[in-house]
Amino acid sequence: MKLPKTCALFFCFILLVVVAECAATEIPQLVIKKYPSQIEPTHPPLQTIKADDPFYSVAGDPSLVTFTSATDRKLHITIDDRYKFYLPPGKSKCFAFPINSGREDIAKHTVRVRVERLTQYYGSWDTIRTFNFYIHLDGQPQIFYLSDR
Amino acid sequence: MKTRTKKALILGFLVVVLGCAGTRPINQAEMWPKFNTDPAKGVVILEGAASCTIKFINATTNELFMEWSDRGESPALTFNGRAPTRVYITALPKGSWKLEIETFYYQNYIFPASRKLISLYRYTAGVWVGNDPRAFSDRQYTRKDWGWGVSIYTGDIPQYDYQSPTVDIQTTGIATDAVNFVRSLFR
């Protein structure tokens, strides 16, 4: 049986295609390129906002965080190990935090609350509590009621 | 009773017993399954034979974070008319992400002997990586819940552009395991 020339050429081509497919198996199935971020995280200064300021709309601002004291004791608050203040009993303080710009290290904030409990026989006893909160673009204003326990 | 009949009965009994025991937890560790707890972990499902490149772009800062290039699958062997599906489990930082997907393949010519790049589709997808570790439910391939996920159809290569003979296996059930084994040889 003798094959015509075109048929032989066709089979050669198929063979070439199969060989090319097999030869290309050295290429990995998935190639990943990673690019380092060019945007450095910024830490703008923390601003204190008066809640009753008529020129500042607080409705729905996700950057606003309010700390309210729900105790009769004095609260020593530290935010991100940089901003330190104390909260008198029954008072509240409002802050405007920088909004998350896509980097997690900007959005996450750590609060450290220290409460001094004065006792008659044992001196002062400190209760230290730490918690985190996040600022999201699609979030809401947050209020934290801080108790002494 | 013949030996063949005995063997068949024992095999059937084993299949029934294992089938009953296999779907339920068999120890204390399996009573409390380890579901996904990492919200950053997600799944990318690529369906279709064509190759594709995926750009992961931060939607907030609009900067390129990662670029993928998937080689695609050969259309020579398909299963129920479909090329093998690629499932990748990967992690992304929190935030909103824009995925720019471009699918393509190469067509072979005999005269003159050359290869031509043919682009199929170009579209985008959105991914939100939040705090929920089980926000995306994949019931088809991984059958698990993930923090995020996206299913992408890269497109099929027309028969005219792939001149080699193709094999399409049409089965269901445990034959899928055999087909996957054959596919692993072809890869």
Short mmCIF file of C-alpha atoms in Angstrom, two decimals:
data_model
loop_
_atom_site.label_atom_id
_atom_site.label_comp_id
_atom_site.label_asym_id
_atom_site.label_seq_id
_atom_site.Cartn_x
_atom_site.Cartn_y
_atom_site.Cartn_z
CA MET A 1 0.00 0.00 0.00
CA LYS A 2 1.41 3.34 -1.06
CA LEU A 3 0.36 6.60 0.62
CA PRO A 4 -0.08 9.71 -1.51
CA LYS A 5 2.35 12.59 -0.90
CA THR A 6 -0.18 15.00 0.64
CA CYS A 7 -1.31 12.31 3.03
CA ALA A 8 2.27 11.69 4.13
CA LEU A 9 2.81 15.43 4.59
CA PHE A 10 -0.34 15.64 6.68
CA PHE A 11 0.79 12.81 8.92
CA CYS A 12 4.20 14.46 9.26
CA PHE A 13 2.48 17.66 10.37
CA ILE A 14 0.39 15.80 12.94
CA LEU A 15 3.55 14.12 14.20
CA LEU A 16 5.23 17.54 14.46
CA VAL A 17 2.28 18.94 16.39
CA VAL A 18 2.29 15.99 18.80
CA VAL A 19 6.06 16.29 19.27
CA ALA A 20 5.72 20.02 19.89
CA GLU A 21 2.99 19.38 22.46
CA CYS A 22 5.17 16.83 24.22
CA ALA A 23 8.29 18.99 24.03
CA ALA A 24 6.44 21.91 25.59
CA THR A 25 5.71 19.92 28.74
CA GLU A 26 8.88 21.38 30.30
CA ILE A 27 7.00 24.68 30.63
CA PRO A 28 5.24 24.91 34.01
CA GLN A 29 1.46 24.96 34.06
CA LEU A 30 1.32 28.25 35.95
CA VAL A 31 3.83 31.12 36.11
CA ILE A 32 3.42 33.75 38.85
CA LYS A 33 5.12 37.16 38.87
CA LYS A 34 4.87 39.27 42.01
CA TYR A 35 5.34 43.02 42.06
CA PRO A 36 6.31 44.86 45.25
CA SER A 37 4.04 47.72 46.22
CA GLN A 38 5.36 51.17 45.31
CA ILE A 39 3.08 52.99 47.73
CA GLU A 40 4.55 53.47 51.18
CA PRO A 41 2.14 53.34 54.12
CA THR A 42 1.53 56.80 55.53
CA HIS A 43 0.64 57.72 59.09
CA PRO A 44 -1.16 61.07 59.06
CA PRO A 45 -1.52 62.84 62.43
CA LEU A 46 -4.51 61.84 64.50
CA GLN A 47 -7.15 64.57 64.73
CA THR A 48 -9.59 65.17 67.54
CA ILE A 49 -13.10 65.99 66.34
CA LYS A 50 -15.79 67.73 68.32
CA ALA A 51 -18.97 65.76 67.88
CA ASP A 52 -21.11 68.88 68.04
CA ASP A 53 -19.16 70.77 65.36
CA PRO A 54 -21.85 72.04 62.91
CA PHE A 55 -19.34 72.42 60.09
CA TYR A 56 -18.25 68.81 60.18
CA SER A 57 -20.65 66.13 59.06
CA VAL A 58 -20.15 63.08 61.27
CA ALA A 59 -23.04 61.11 59.80
CA GLY A 60 -21.74 57.93 58.27
CA ASP A 61 -18.05 58.88 58.34
CA PRO A 62 -16.23 55.55 58.68
CA SER A 63 -13.04 57.23 59.90
CA LEU A 64 -14.64 58.43 63.15
CA VAL A 65 -13.99 56.40 66.28
CA THR A 66 -15.39 57.42 69.65
CA PHE A 67 -14.15 56.14 73.00
CA THR A 68 -16.65 56.54 75.80
CA SER A 69 -15.89 55.89 79.42
CA ALA A 70 -18.50 53.69 81.07
CA THR A 71 -16.87 53.64 84.46
CA ASP A 72 -16.19 55.85 87.44
CA ARG A 73 -12.47 55.21 87.26
CA LYS A 74 -9.82 56.97 85.25
CA LEU A 75 -8.92 55.29 81.93
CA HIS A 76 -5.43 55.55 80.47
CA ILE A 77 -5.69 54.83 76.73
CA THR A 78 -2.87 54.25 74.26
CA ILE A 79 -3.58 53.91 70.54
CA ASP A 80 -1.00 52.19 68.32
CA ASP A 81 1.65 52.76 71.03
CA ARG A 82 1.86 56.41 69.88
CA TYR A 83 -1.15 58.39 71.02
CA LYS A 84 -1.65 58.52 74.76
CA PHE A 85 -4.46 60.22 76.63
CA TYR A 86 -6.67 59.65 79.62
CA LEU A 87 -10.42 59.61 79.74
CA PRO A 88 -12.22 61.09 82.77
CA PRO A 89 -15.26 59.21 84.11
CA GLY A 90 -18.34 59.56 81.94
CA LYS A 91 -16.55 61.51 79.20
CA SER A 92 -16.03 60.56 75.57
CA LYS A 93 -13.47 61.48 72.96
CA CYS A 94 -13.82 61.30 69.19
CA PHE A 95 -10.98 60.73 66.72
CA ALA A 96 -10.69 60.80 62.95
CA PHE A 97 -8.46 57.92 61.87
CA PRO A 98 -6.81 57.63 58.46
CA ILE A 99 -8.94 55.46 56.23
CA ASN A 100 -7.65 52.16 54.89
CA SER A 101 -6.03 52.81 51.53
CA GLY A 102 -5.67 49.19 50.57
CA ARG A 103 -2.93 48.24 52.99
CA GLU A 104 -3.83 46.30 56.07
CA ASP A 105 -1.23 48.00 58.26
CA ILE A 106 -3.06 51.29 57.90
CA ALA A 107 -6.50 49.96 58.71
CA LYS A 108 -5.63 48.00 61.81
CA HIS A 109 -5.35 49.90 65.09
CA THR A 110 -4.56 48.60 68.53
CA VAL A 111 -6.00 50.10 71.72
CA ARG A 112 -4.50 49.55 75.15
CA VAL A 113 -6.69 50.47 78.10
CA ARG A 114 -5.25 50.71 81.58
CA VAL A 115 -7.52 51.15 84.60
CA GLU A 116 -6.20 52.12 88.02
CA ARG A 117 -8.16 50.54 90.86
CA LEU A 118 -7.25 52.11 94.18
CA THR A 119 -7.70 49.77 97.09
CA GLN A 120 -7.49 50.53 100.77
CA TYR A 121 -5.24 47.65 101.75
CA TYR A 122 -3.39 46.62 98.59
CA GLY A 123 -2.44 49.94 97.00
CA SER A 124 -3.39 50.39 93.34
CA TRP A 125 -4.26 47.52 91.07
CA ASP A 126 -3.93 47.99 87.30
CA THR A 127 -6.17 46.21 84.83
CA ILE A 128 -4.74 46.25 81.30
CA ARG A 129 -6.83 45.29 78.31
CA THR A 130 -5.90 45.32 74.61
CA PHE A 131 -8.17 45.12 71.59
CA ASN A 132 -8.02 45.87 67.88
CA PHE A 133 -10.34 47.74 65.57
CA TYR A 134 -10.32 48.26 61.82
CA ILE A 135 -11.20 51.19 59.59
CA HIS A 136 -12.90 50.22 56.33
CA LEU A 137 -14.01 52.44 53.47
CA ASP A 138 -17.48 50.89 53.50
CA GLY A 139 -17.74 50.93 57.28
CA GLN A 140 -19.62 53.02 59.84
CA PRO A 141 -18.56 55.35 62.68
CA GLN A 142 -17.55 53.25 65.64
CA ILE A 143 -18.19 53.79 69.35
CA PHE A 144 -16.37 51.85 72.06
CA TYR A 145 -17.80 51.86 75.56
CA LEU A 146 -14.88 51.16 77.86
CA SER A 147 -15.58 49.63 81.23
CA ASP A 148 -13.11 48.96 84.02
CA ARG A 149 -13.23 45.19 83.82
CA MET B 1 -21.86 -21.89 47.05
CA LYS B 2 -19.22 -21.26 44.41
CA THR B 3 -16.02 -19.33 45.21
CA ARG B 4 -16.87 -16.69 42.67
CA THR B 5 -20.24 -16.05 44.30
CA LYS B 6 -18.63 -15.87 47.76
CA LYS B 7 -16.08 -13.33 46.52
CA ALA B 8 -18.81 -11.23 44.94
CA LEU B 9 -20.85 -11.31 48.17
CA ILE B 10 -17.84 -10.32 50.32
CA LEU B 11 -16.95 -7.53 47.91
CA GLY B 12 -20.50 -6.22 47.90
CA PHE B 13 -20.65 -6.37 51.71
CA LEU B 14 -17.36 -4.46 51.97
CA VAL B 15 -18.53 -1.84 49.50
CA VAL B 16 -21.76 -1.32 51.45
CA VAL B 17 -19.99 -1.16 54.85
CA LEU B 18 -17.25 1.17 53.64
CA GLY B 19 -19.80 3.31 51.86
CA CYS B 20 -21.79 3.74 55.07
CA ALA B 21 -18.74 4.43 57.22
CA GLY B 22 -16.97 6.64 54.73
CA THR B 23 -19.41 9.50 54.68
CA ARG B 24 -19.62 9.90 58.45
CA PRO B 25 -16.88 10.80 60.95
CA ILE B 26 -14.99 7.78 62.23
CA ASN B 27 -13.13 9.41 65.14
CA GLN B 28 -13.20 12.43 67.46
CA ALA B 29 -10.95 14.48 65.17
CA GLU B 30 -13.34 14.03 62.28
CA MET B 31 -16.29 15.00 64.47
CA TRP B 32 -14.86 18.54 64.58
CA PRO B 33 -13.76 19.20 61.02
CA LYS B 34 -11.12 21.82 60.27
CA PHE B 35 -12.93 24.26 58.03
CA ASN B 36 -11.13 27.18 56.48
CA THR B 37 -10.25 29.81 59.11
CA ASP B 38 -8.10 32.11 56.96
CA PRO B 39 -10.16 34.79 55.14
CA ALA B 40 -7.19 35.57 52.89
CA LYS B 41 -7.21 32.07 51.40
CA GLY B 42 -9.22 31.80 48.21
CA VAL B 43 -9.68 29.70 45.12
CA VAL B 44 -9.22 30.48 41.43
CA ILE B 45 -11.05 28.13 39.05
CA LEU B 46 -10.03 28.14 35.39
CA GLU B 47 -12.39 26.36 32.99
CA GLY B 48 -11.82 25.89 29.27
CA ALA B 49 -8.85 24.82 27.17
CA ALA B 50 -7.39 28.22 26.23
CA SER B 51 -4.44 29.83 28.01
CA CYS B 52 -4.88 33.02 29.99
CA THR B 53 -3.06 35.77 31.85
CA ILE B 54 -4.56 37.24 35.02
CA LYS B 55 -3.54 40.58 36.53
CA PHE B 56 -4.39 41.06 40.20
CA ILE B 57 -4.82 44.83 40.63
CA ASN B 58 -5.52 46.56 43.92
CA ALA B 59 -8.83 48.32 43.30
CA THR B 60 -8.15 51.03 45.88
CA THR B 61 -4.61 52.03 45.00
CA ASN B 62 -4.87 50.81 41.38
CA GLU B 63 -1.45 49.16 41.46
CA LEU B 64 -0.46 45.81 40.01
CA PHE B 65 0.11 43.26 42.76
CA MET B 66 0.52 39.94 40.97
CA GLU B 67 0.41 38.49 37.49
CA TRP B 68 -0.46 34.93 36.53
CA SER B 69 0.04 33.12 33.26
CA ASP B 70 -1.76 29.82 32.92
CA ARG B 71 -0.66 27.49 30.14
CA GLY B 72 -4.11 26.14 29.47
CA GLU B 73 -4.93 22.58 28.52
CA SER B 74 -4.56 20.58 25.33
CA PRO B 75 -7.89 20.09 23.55
CA ALA B 76 -6.73 16.64 22.34
CA LEU B 77 -8.42 14.84 25.24
CA THR B 78 -11.70 16.18 26.58
CA PHE B 79 -14.12 14.77 29.11
CA ASN B 80 -17.81 15.25 28.35
CA GLY B 81 -16.77 17.89 25.84
CA ARG B 82 -14.73 19.85 28.41
CA ALA B 83 -11.02 20.40 28.87
CA PRO B 84 -9.55 19.74 32.32
CA THR B 85 -10.32 22.41 34.91
CA ARG B 86 -7.45 24.06 36.80
CA VAL B 87 -8.09 24.86 40.45
CA TYR B 88 -5.56 27.01 42.31
CA ILE B 89 -5.72 27.87 46.01
CA THR B 90 -3.91 31.08 46.82
CA ALA B 91 -3.85 33.94 49.34
CA LEU B 92 -4.56 37.63 48.82
CA PRO B 93 -4.28 40.51 51.31
CA LYS B 94 -7.47 42.08 52.60
CA GLY B 95 -9.20 44.60 50.38
CA SER B 96 -10.89 44.79 47.00
CA TRP B 97 -9.13 43.44 43.96
CA LYS B 98 -9.69 43.82 40.23
CA LEU B 99 -8.78 40.88 38.03
CA GLU B 100 -7.96 41.61 34.38
CA ILE B 101 -8.16 38.40 32.37
CA GLU B 102 -6.91 37.89 28.81
CA THR B 103 -7.37 34.53 27.11
CA PHE B 104 -5.45 33.41 24.06
CA TYR B 105 -4.08 30.45 22.12
CA TYR B 106 -1.72 29.78 19.23
CA GLN B 107 -2.86 28.50 15.84
CA ASN B 108 -0.52 26.37 13.73
CA TYR B 109 -0.17 26.88 9.95
CA ILE B 110 1.32 24.34 7.53
CA PHE B 111 2.09 26.67 4.61
CA PRO B 112 4.00 28.70 5.59
CA ALA B 113 4.94 26.79 8.75
CA SER B 114 4.18 29.32 11.47
CA ARG B 115 2.25 29.98 14.62
CA LYS B 116 -0.23 32.79 15.05
CA LEU B 117 -1.39 34.34 18.30
CA ILE B 118 -5.17 34.47 18.56
CA SER B 119 -6.81 36.35 21.42
CA LEU B 120 -10.17 35.09 22.60
CA TYR B 121 -11.74 37.19 25.35
CA ARG B 122 -10.69 40.07 27.57
CA TYR B 123 -12.73 40.77 30.64
CA THR B 124 -12.50 41.73 34.31
CA ALA B 125 -13.63 40.21 37.56
CA GLY B 126 -13.90 41.58 41.08
CA VAL B 127 -12.75 39.98 44.32
CA TRP B 128 -13.44 41.27 47.82
CA VAL B 129 -11.26 39.80 50.56
CA GLY B 130 -13.04 40.51 53.82
CA ASN B 131 -13.12 39.06 57.32
CA ASP B 132 -15.32 36.03 56.56
CA PRO B 133 -13.18 32.91 56.04
CA ARG B 134 -16.06 31.05 54.37
CA ALA B 135 -17.58 33.70 52.14
CA PHE B 136 -17.13 31.80 48.85
CA SER B 137 -18.70 28.38 48.55
CA ASP B 138 -17.36 26.10 45.81
CA ARG B 139 -19.72 23.15 45.48
CA GLN B 140 -18.33 21.80 42.19
CA TYR B 141 -14.57 21.23 42.35
CA THR B 142 -13.04 21.66 45.82
CA ARG B 143 -16.42 21.26 47.60
CA LYS B 144 -15.28 23.55 50.39
CA ASP B 145 -15.79 27.13 51.55
CA TRP B 146 -13.09 29.74 51.03
CA GLY B 147 -12.51 33.36 51.98
CA TRP B 148 -12.90 34.44 48.38
CA GLY B 149 -13.08 32.85 44.99
CA VAL B 150 -13.51 33.44 41.30
CA SER B 151 -14.52 31.13 38.47
CA ILE B 152 -13.12 32.04 35.05
CA TYR B 153 -14.07 30.52 31.69
CA THR B 154 -11.02 30.91 29.45
CA GLY B 155 -12.80 29.69 26.33
CA ASP B 156 -12.57 26.67 24.06
CA ILE B 157 -10.39 26.36 20.96
CA PRO B 158 -12.36 25.89 17.71
CA GLN B 159 -11.93 22.55 15.97
CA TYR B 160 -10.81 24.37 12.81
CA ASP B 161 -7.82 25.87 14.66
CA TYR B 162 -6.72 22.54 16.12
CA GLN B 163 -6.15 20.17 13.22
CA SER B 164 -5.01 17.13 15.20
CA PRO B 165 -7.42 14.33 16.03
CA THR B 166 -9.27 14.72 19.34
CA VAL B 167 -10.74 12.22 21.77
CA ASP B 168 -13.87 13.01 23.78
CA ILE B 169 -14.74 10.61 26.60
CA GLN B 170 -18.33 10.77 27.74
CA THR B 171 -18.83 8.99 31.06
CA THR B 172 -19.98 9.60 34.61
CA GLY B 173 -19.27 8.10 38.02
CA ILE B 174 -16.00 6.50 39.05
CA ALA B 175 -14.75 6.62 35.45
CA THR B 176 -13.77 10.23 36.21
CA ASP B 177 -10.86 8.91 38.30
CA ALA B 178 -9.53 6.92 35.36
CA VAL B 179 -9.93 9.94 33.09
CA ASN B 180 -8.05 12.15 35.56
CA PHE B 181 -5.25 9.59 35.68
CA VAL B 182 -4.98 9.58 31.88
CA ARG B 183 -5.01 13.38 31.89
CA SER B 184 -2.15 13.47 34.39
CA LEU B 185 -0.12 11.39 31.92
CA PHE B 186 -0.88 13.80 29.08
CA ARG B 187 0.05 16.91 31.08
#
